[in-house]
Amino acid sequence: MAKKVRMGPLEKLSNASYTKLFLLWMLLNIVCAVWYFELGALHSPSAPTHLAEMETWDRLFNSFYFSIITATSIGYGDIVPMGLSKAIAMVQAILALLIFAIFVAKLVTRRQDIIMDDMHRMTSESIFHSLRQGLFIVRKDFDTLIQRLETEKTLTPEEWDILATAYIQAEKLMEDMPQLYGSRIDAKRDTLLLEAIQRTLRRMKTLTDLLTKKKIAWKKHESASELKELISIVETVMPHWQQTHKTKSPIFKEIMSITKGLKASL
């Protein structure tokens, strides 16, 4: 059983909400104001100056005024702590500044988190569009080769090179997908990217089926090894994608089915 980690006072303060921190700061100032007020009424040598000479309501107002001035470290000097009130003012100033510093730090951290989220979102958008555009270009290469095979008996050496390059490009694109793991990509973009992968794999399956139909020994060509590598990457990347993005799209199942068919054809 895991041991429960106890948080210290500073950690608890750091985890407190903005509202709780502000209320705690105000409560500290009110408590200290009451002390200053009571010292002015009961023991004037230990009270801040002039408080003992004031009427009740004036003393109450100035006690709160002095408390806020002490908490904010402004120190106008019109009221000066004496005796015991010096110790109270020191403790108040330290605690008030500590709470205020945590409050400001949380504001700064929040702003940084917003900026980082925006940067991450823009980066994710850039990767998303690059992947879709890259897959589109790869599909165009496969379409060109498919059209070639529909009218010719085999591929030229240059076209075999195009095929190998297309596989390699698809590999690189699939390897870039983990950069989107855990990103805030919405369901629509998730579907669009999966559809792009699905269409690309379909083109590959159509091409390999056509090569087999034409009785071309494509499995012995070096491009077949690139296809094997691509299949391996897809089989690794896609399950992680489904897990991190919690996608239940039927497109994912078809992607894995096409990948399985490509693997069986090798």
Short mmCIF file of C-alpha atoms in Angstrom, two decimals:
data_model
loop_
_atom_site.label_atom_id
_atom_site.label_comp_id
_atom_site.label_asym_id
_atom_site.label_seq_id
_atom_site.Cartn_x
_atom_site.Cartn_y
_atom_site.Cartn_z
CA MET A 1 0.00 0.00 0.00
CA ALA A 2 1.45 3.37 -1.02
CA LYS A 3 2.37 5.68 1.82
CA LYS A 4 0.33 8.86 1.86
CA VAL A 5 2.49 11.94 1.45
CA ARG A 6 1.63 14.74 3.86
CA MET A 7 1.82 18.26 2.53
CA GLY A 8 3.48 21.02 4.54
CA PRO A 9 1.85 24.40 5.25
CA LEU A 10 3.55 26.10 2.30
CA GLU A 11 2.46 23.35 -0.09
CA LYS A 12 -1.11 23.64 1.17
CA LEU A 13 -0.99 27.40 0.65
CA SER A 14 0.43 26.96 -2.85
CA ASN A 15 -2.42 24.59 -3.72
CA ALA A 16 -5.10 26.89 -2.31
CA SER A 17 -7.41 28.75 -4.69
CA TYR A 18 -7.18 32.48 -5.35
CA THR A 19 -10.32 33.06 -3.30
CA LYS A 20 -9.01 31.13 -0.30
CA LEU A 21 -5.68 32.97 -0.40
CA PHE A 22 -7.40 36.36 -0.53
CA LEU A 23 -9.78 35.44 2.30
CA LEU A 24 -6.84 34.18 4.38
CA TRP A 25 -4.97 37.44 3.73
CA MET A 26 -8.01 39.47 4.77
CA LEU A 27 -8.60 37.30 7.85
CA LEU A 28 -4.99 37.85 8.94
CA ASN A 29 -5.41 41.62 8.61
CA ILE A 30 -8.73 41.65 10.46
CA VAL A 31 -7.33 39.58 13.35
CA CYS A 32 -4.32 41.88 13.63
CA ALA A 33 -6.57 44.95 13.44
CA VAL A 34 -8.58 43.60 16.38
CA TRP A 35 -5.35 43.14 18.36
CA TYR A 36 -4.27 46.70 17.62
CA PHE A 37 -7.73 47.93 18.62
CA GLU A 38 -7.69 46.00 21.90
CA LEU A 39 -4.18 47.16 22.75
CA GLY A 40 -5.28 50.75 22.16
CA ALA A 41 -8.21 50.26 24.50
CA LEU A 42 -6.55 48.15 27.22
CA HIS A 43 -2.80 48.78 27.16
CA SER A 44 -1.82 51.98 25.38
CA PRO A 45 2.01 51.62 25.85
CA SER A 46 1.89 48.44 23.70
CA ALA A 47 -0.49 49.87 21.08
CA PRO A 48 0.39 51.71 17.87
CA THR A 49 0.72 55.44 18.46
CA HIS A 50 -2.39 57.67 18.74
CA LEU A 51 -4.85 54.76 18.92
CA ALA A 52 -5.38 55.12 22.69
CA GLU A 53 -6.30 58.80 22.22
CA MET A 54 -9.07 58.12 19.69
CA GLU A 55 -12.75 57.51 20.12
CA THR A 56 -13.99 53.93 19.68
CA TRP A 57 -15.04 54.15 16.03
CA ASP A 58 -11.99 56.19 15.04
CA ARG A 59 -9.75 53.70 16.86
CA LEU A 60 -11.46 50.79 15.07
CA PHE A 61 -11.05 52.42 11.65
CA ASN A 62 -7.42 53.37 12.25
CA SER A 63 -6.62 49.93 13.66
CA PHE A 64 -7.84 48.38 10.41
CA TYR A 65 -6.07 51.10 8.41
CA PHE A 66 -2.77 50.43 10.21
CA SER A 67 -3.24 46.68 9.73
CA ILE A 68 -3.66 47.06 5.95
CA ILE A 69 -0.72 49.49 5.73
CA THR A 70 1.44 46.98 7.60
CA ALA A 71 0.30 44.05 5.43
CA THR A 72 1.07 45.93 2.22
CA SER A 73 4.42 47.24 3.57
CA ILE A 74 3.55 50.82 2.61
CA GLY A 75 4.38 52.35 6.01
CA TYR A 76 3.26 55.99 5.81
CA GLY A 77 4.58 56.63 9.33
CA ASP A 78 1.49 58.44 10.64
CA ILE A 79 0.87 55.49 13.00
CA VAL A 80 3.89 53.69 14.47
CA PRO A 81 3.86 50.37 16.37
CA MET A 82 5.01 50.44 19.98
CA GLY A 83 5.80 47.67 22.47
CA LEU A 84 3.90 44.43 21.81
CA SER A 85 2.36 45.83 18.63
CA LYS A 86 5.86 45.80 17.08
CA ALA A 87 5.99 41.99 17.37
CA ILE A 88 2.46 41.67 16.02
CA ALA A 89 3.30 43.98 13.10
CA MET A 90 6.44 41.99 12.25
CA VAL A 91 4.61 38.67 12.23
CA GLN A 92 1.74 40.18 10.25
CA ALA A 93 4.06 41.70 7.65
CA ILE A 94 5.90 38.41 7.14
CA LEU A 95 2.73 36.31 6.85
CA ALA A 96 0.89 38.85 4.69
CA LEU A 97 3.80 39.20 2.28
CA LEU A 98 4.15 35.41 2.12
CA ILE A 99 0.48 34.95 1.23
CA PHE A 100 0.64 37.82 -1.25
CA ALA A 101 3.78 36.35 -2.87
CA ILE A 102 2.06 32.97 -3.29
CA PHE A 103 -0.98 34.72 -4.76
CA VAL A 104 1.17 36.61 -7.30
CA ALA A 105 3.20 33.49 -8.10
CA LYS A 106 -0.01 31.60 -8.85
CA LEU A 107 -1.14 34.41 -11.16
CA VAL A 108 2.20 34.37 -13.00
CA THR A 109 2.18 30.57 -13.22
CA ARG A 110 -1.39 30.63 -14.51
CA ARG A 111 -0.39 33.11 -17.21
CA GLN A 112 2.59 30.96 -18.15
CA ASP A 113 0.34 27.88 -18.32
CA ILE A 114 -2.02 29.74 -20.67
CA ILE A 115 0.90 30.78 -22.90
CA MET A 116 2.31 27.23 -22.89
CA ASP A 117 -1.13 25.81 -23.73
CA ASP A 118 -1.43 28.25 -26.64
CA MET A 119 2.05 27.32 -27.89
CA HIS A 120 1.28 23.61 -27.53
CA ARG A 121 -2.01 24.07 -29.36
CA MET A 122 -0.33 25.95 -32.22
CA THR A 123 2.41 23.33 -32.42
CA SER A 124 -0.19 20.55 -32.46
CA GLU A 125 -2.10 22.37 -35.19
CA SER A 126 1.08 22.69 -37.25
CA ILE A 127 1.94 18.99 -36.83
CA PHE A 128 -1.65 18.01 -37.62
CA HIS A 129 -1.72 19.97 -40.88
CA SER A 130 1.77 18.76 -41.84
CA LEU A 131 0.73 15.14 -41.33
CA ARG A 132 -2.43 15.50 -43.41
CA GLN A 133 -0.62 17.36 -46.18
CA GLY A 134 2.22 14.84 -46.18
CA LEU A 135 -0.19 11.90 -46.38
CA PHE A 136 -2.00 13.61 -49.25
CA ILE A 137 1.27 13.90 -51.20
CA VAL A 138 2.06 10.23 -50.51
CA ARG A 139 -1.39 9.23 -51.80
CA LYS A 140 -0.81 11.20 -55.00
CA ASP A 141 2.34 9.16 -55.61
CA PHE A 142 0.44 5.92 -55.06
CA ASP A 143 -2.38 7.11 -57.34
CA THR A 144 0.16 7.82 -60.09
CA LEU A 145 1.65 4.32 -59.74
CA ILE A 146 -1.80 2.69 -59.67
CA GLN A 147 -2.79 4.50 -62.87
CA ARG A 148 0.50 3.42 -64.44
CA LEU A 149 -0.09 -0.23 -63.59
CA GLU A 150 -3.63 -0.14 -64.95
CA THR A 151 -2.20 0.50 -68.41
CA GLU A 152 1.28 -1.03 -68.22
CA LYS A 153 2.62 -4.45 -67.25
CA THR A 154 5.29 -3.25 -64.82
CA LEU A 155 6.96 -0.20 -63.32
CA THR A 156 10.01 1.61 -64.60
CA PRO A 157 13.13 1.87 -62.36
CA GLU A 158 12.20 5.48 -61.65
CA GLU A 159 8.71 4.45 -60.59
CA TRP A 160 10.11 1.76 -58.28
CA ASP A 161 12.18 4.51 -56.68
CA ILE A 162 9.04 6.63 -56.31
CA LEU A 163 7.33 3.69 -54.58
CA ALA A 164 10.20 3.17 -52.13
CA THR A 165 10.35 6.92 -51.41
CA ALA A 166 6.60 7.03 -50.82
CA TYR A 167 6.88 4.24 -48.26
CA ILE A 168 9.76 6.03 -46.53
CA GLN A 169 7.81 9.29 -46.47
CA ALA A 170 4.81 7.50 -44.97
CA GLU A 171 7.13 6.00 -42.33
CA LYS A 172 8.41 9.44 -41.35
CA LEU A 173 4.89 10.81 -41.12
CA MET A 174 3.73 7.96 -38.91
CA GLU A 175 6.80 8.42 -36.71
CA ASP A 176 5.76 12.06 -36.22
CA MET A 177 2.34 11.08 -34.89
CA PRO A 178 3.56 10.47 -31.31
CA GLN A 179 4.21 14.21 -31.11
CA LEU A 180 0.43 14.54 -30.89
CA TYR A 181 0.07 12.00 -28.06
CA GLY A 182 -1.90 13.61 -25.27
CA SER A 183 -2.43 16.86 -27.20
CA ARG A 184 -5.75 18.60 -27.12
CA ILE A 185 -6.69 17.58 -30.61
CA ASP A 186 -10.47 17.62 -30.93
CA ALA A 187 -12.64 14.74 -32.14
CA LYS A 188 -13.06 16.24 -35.63
CA ARG A 189 -9.33 16.58 -36.21
CA ASP A 190 -8.81 13.11 -34.77
CA THR A 191 -11.26 11.74 -37.32
CA LEU A 192 -9.72 13.74 -40.18
CA LEU A 193 -6.25 12.41 -39.39
CA LEU A 194 -7.46 8.83 -39.07
CA GLU A 195 -9.29 9.14 -42.39
CA ALA A 196 -6.10 10.42 -44.05
CA ILE A 197 -4.19 7.39 -42.72
CA GLN A 198 -7.00 5.07 -43.77
CA ARG A 199 -7.08 6.42 -47.32
CA THR A 200 -3.29 6.20 -47.59
CA LEU A 201 -3.23 2.57 -46.45
CA ARG A 202 -6.05 1.74 -48.85
CA ARG A 203 -3.96 3.09 -51.72
CA MET A 204 -1.07 0.89 -50.60
CA LYS A 205 -3.34 -2.16 -50.46
CA THR A 206 -4.77 -1.37 -53.89
CA LEU A 207 -1.26 -0.99 -55.28
CA THR A 208 0.08 -4.23 -53.76
CA ASP A 209 -3.02 -6.13 -54.94
CA LEU A 210 -2.48 -4.74 -58.44
CA LEU A 211 1.19 -5.69 -58.39
CA THR A 212 0.22 -9.21 -57.37
CA LYS A 213 -2.49 -9.37 -60.04
CA LYS A 214 0.05 -8.30 -62.67
CA LYS A 215 2.33 -11.11 -61.40
CA ILE A 216 5.10 -8.64 -60.66
CA ALA A 217 7.66 -9.89 -58.12
CA TRP A 218 7.27 -6.80 -55.96
CA LYS A 219 8.01 -8.69 -52.71
CA LYS A 220 11.61 -9.14 -53.84
CA HIS A 221 12.07 -5.44 -54.51
CA GLU A 222 13.77 -3.28 -51.88
CA SER A 223 10.58 -1.26 -51.52
CA ALA A 224 8.98 -4.29 -49.83
CA SER A 225 11.35 -3.91 -46.88
CA GLU A 226 10.23 -0.29 -46.52
CA LEU A 227 6.63 -1.48 -46.53
CA LYS A 228 7.45 -3.95 -43.73
CA GLU A 229 8.99 -1.14 -41.70
CA LEU A 230 5.96 1.04 -42.31
CA ILE A 231 3.59 -1.72 -41.18
CA SER A 232 5.63 -2.19 -38.01
CA ILE A 233 5.42 1.53 -37.24
CA VAL A 234 1.66 1.60 -37.82
CA GLU A 235 1.17 -1.40 -35.55
CA THR A 236 3.15 0.39 -32.83
CA VAL A 237 1.81 3.92 -33.19
CA MET A 238 -1.91 3.36 -33.71
CA PRO A 239 -2.70 1.42 -30.50
CA HIS A 240 -0.94 4.12 -28.48
CA TRP A 241 -2.90 6.74 -30.38
CA GLN A 242 -6.18 5.00 -29.56
CA GLN A 243 -5.19 4.76 -25.89
CA THR A 244 -4.01 8.34 -25.40
CA HIS A 245 -6.81 9.94 -27.42
CA LYS A 246 -9.46 7.46 -26.23
CA THR A 247 -10.84 7.23 -29.73
CA LYS A 248 -13.63 4.74 -30.47
CA SER A 249 -13.85 5.59 -34.15
CA PRO A 250 -14.61 2.62 -36.43
CA ILE A 251 -11.98 4.08 -38.77
CA PHE A 252 -9.32 2.90 -36.34
CA LYS A 253 -10.49 -0.70 -36.67
CA GLU A 254 -10.40 -0.44 -40.45
CA ILE A 255 -6.87 0.98 -40.33
CA MET A 256 -5.70 -2.00 -38.32
CA SER A 257 -7.59 -4.36 -40.65
CA ILE A 258 -5.93 -2.89 -43.76
CA THR A 259 -2.55 -3.02 -42.02
CA LYS A 260 -3.15 -6.68 -41.21
CA GLY A 261 -4.02 -7.33 -44.86
CA LEU A 262 -0.85 -5.60 -46.06
CA LYS A 263 1.22 -7.67 -43.63
CA ALA A 264 -0.39 -10.89 -44.82
CA SER A 265 0.36 -10.01 -48.45
CA LEU A 266 4.09 -9.77 -47.83
#
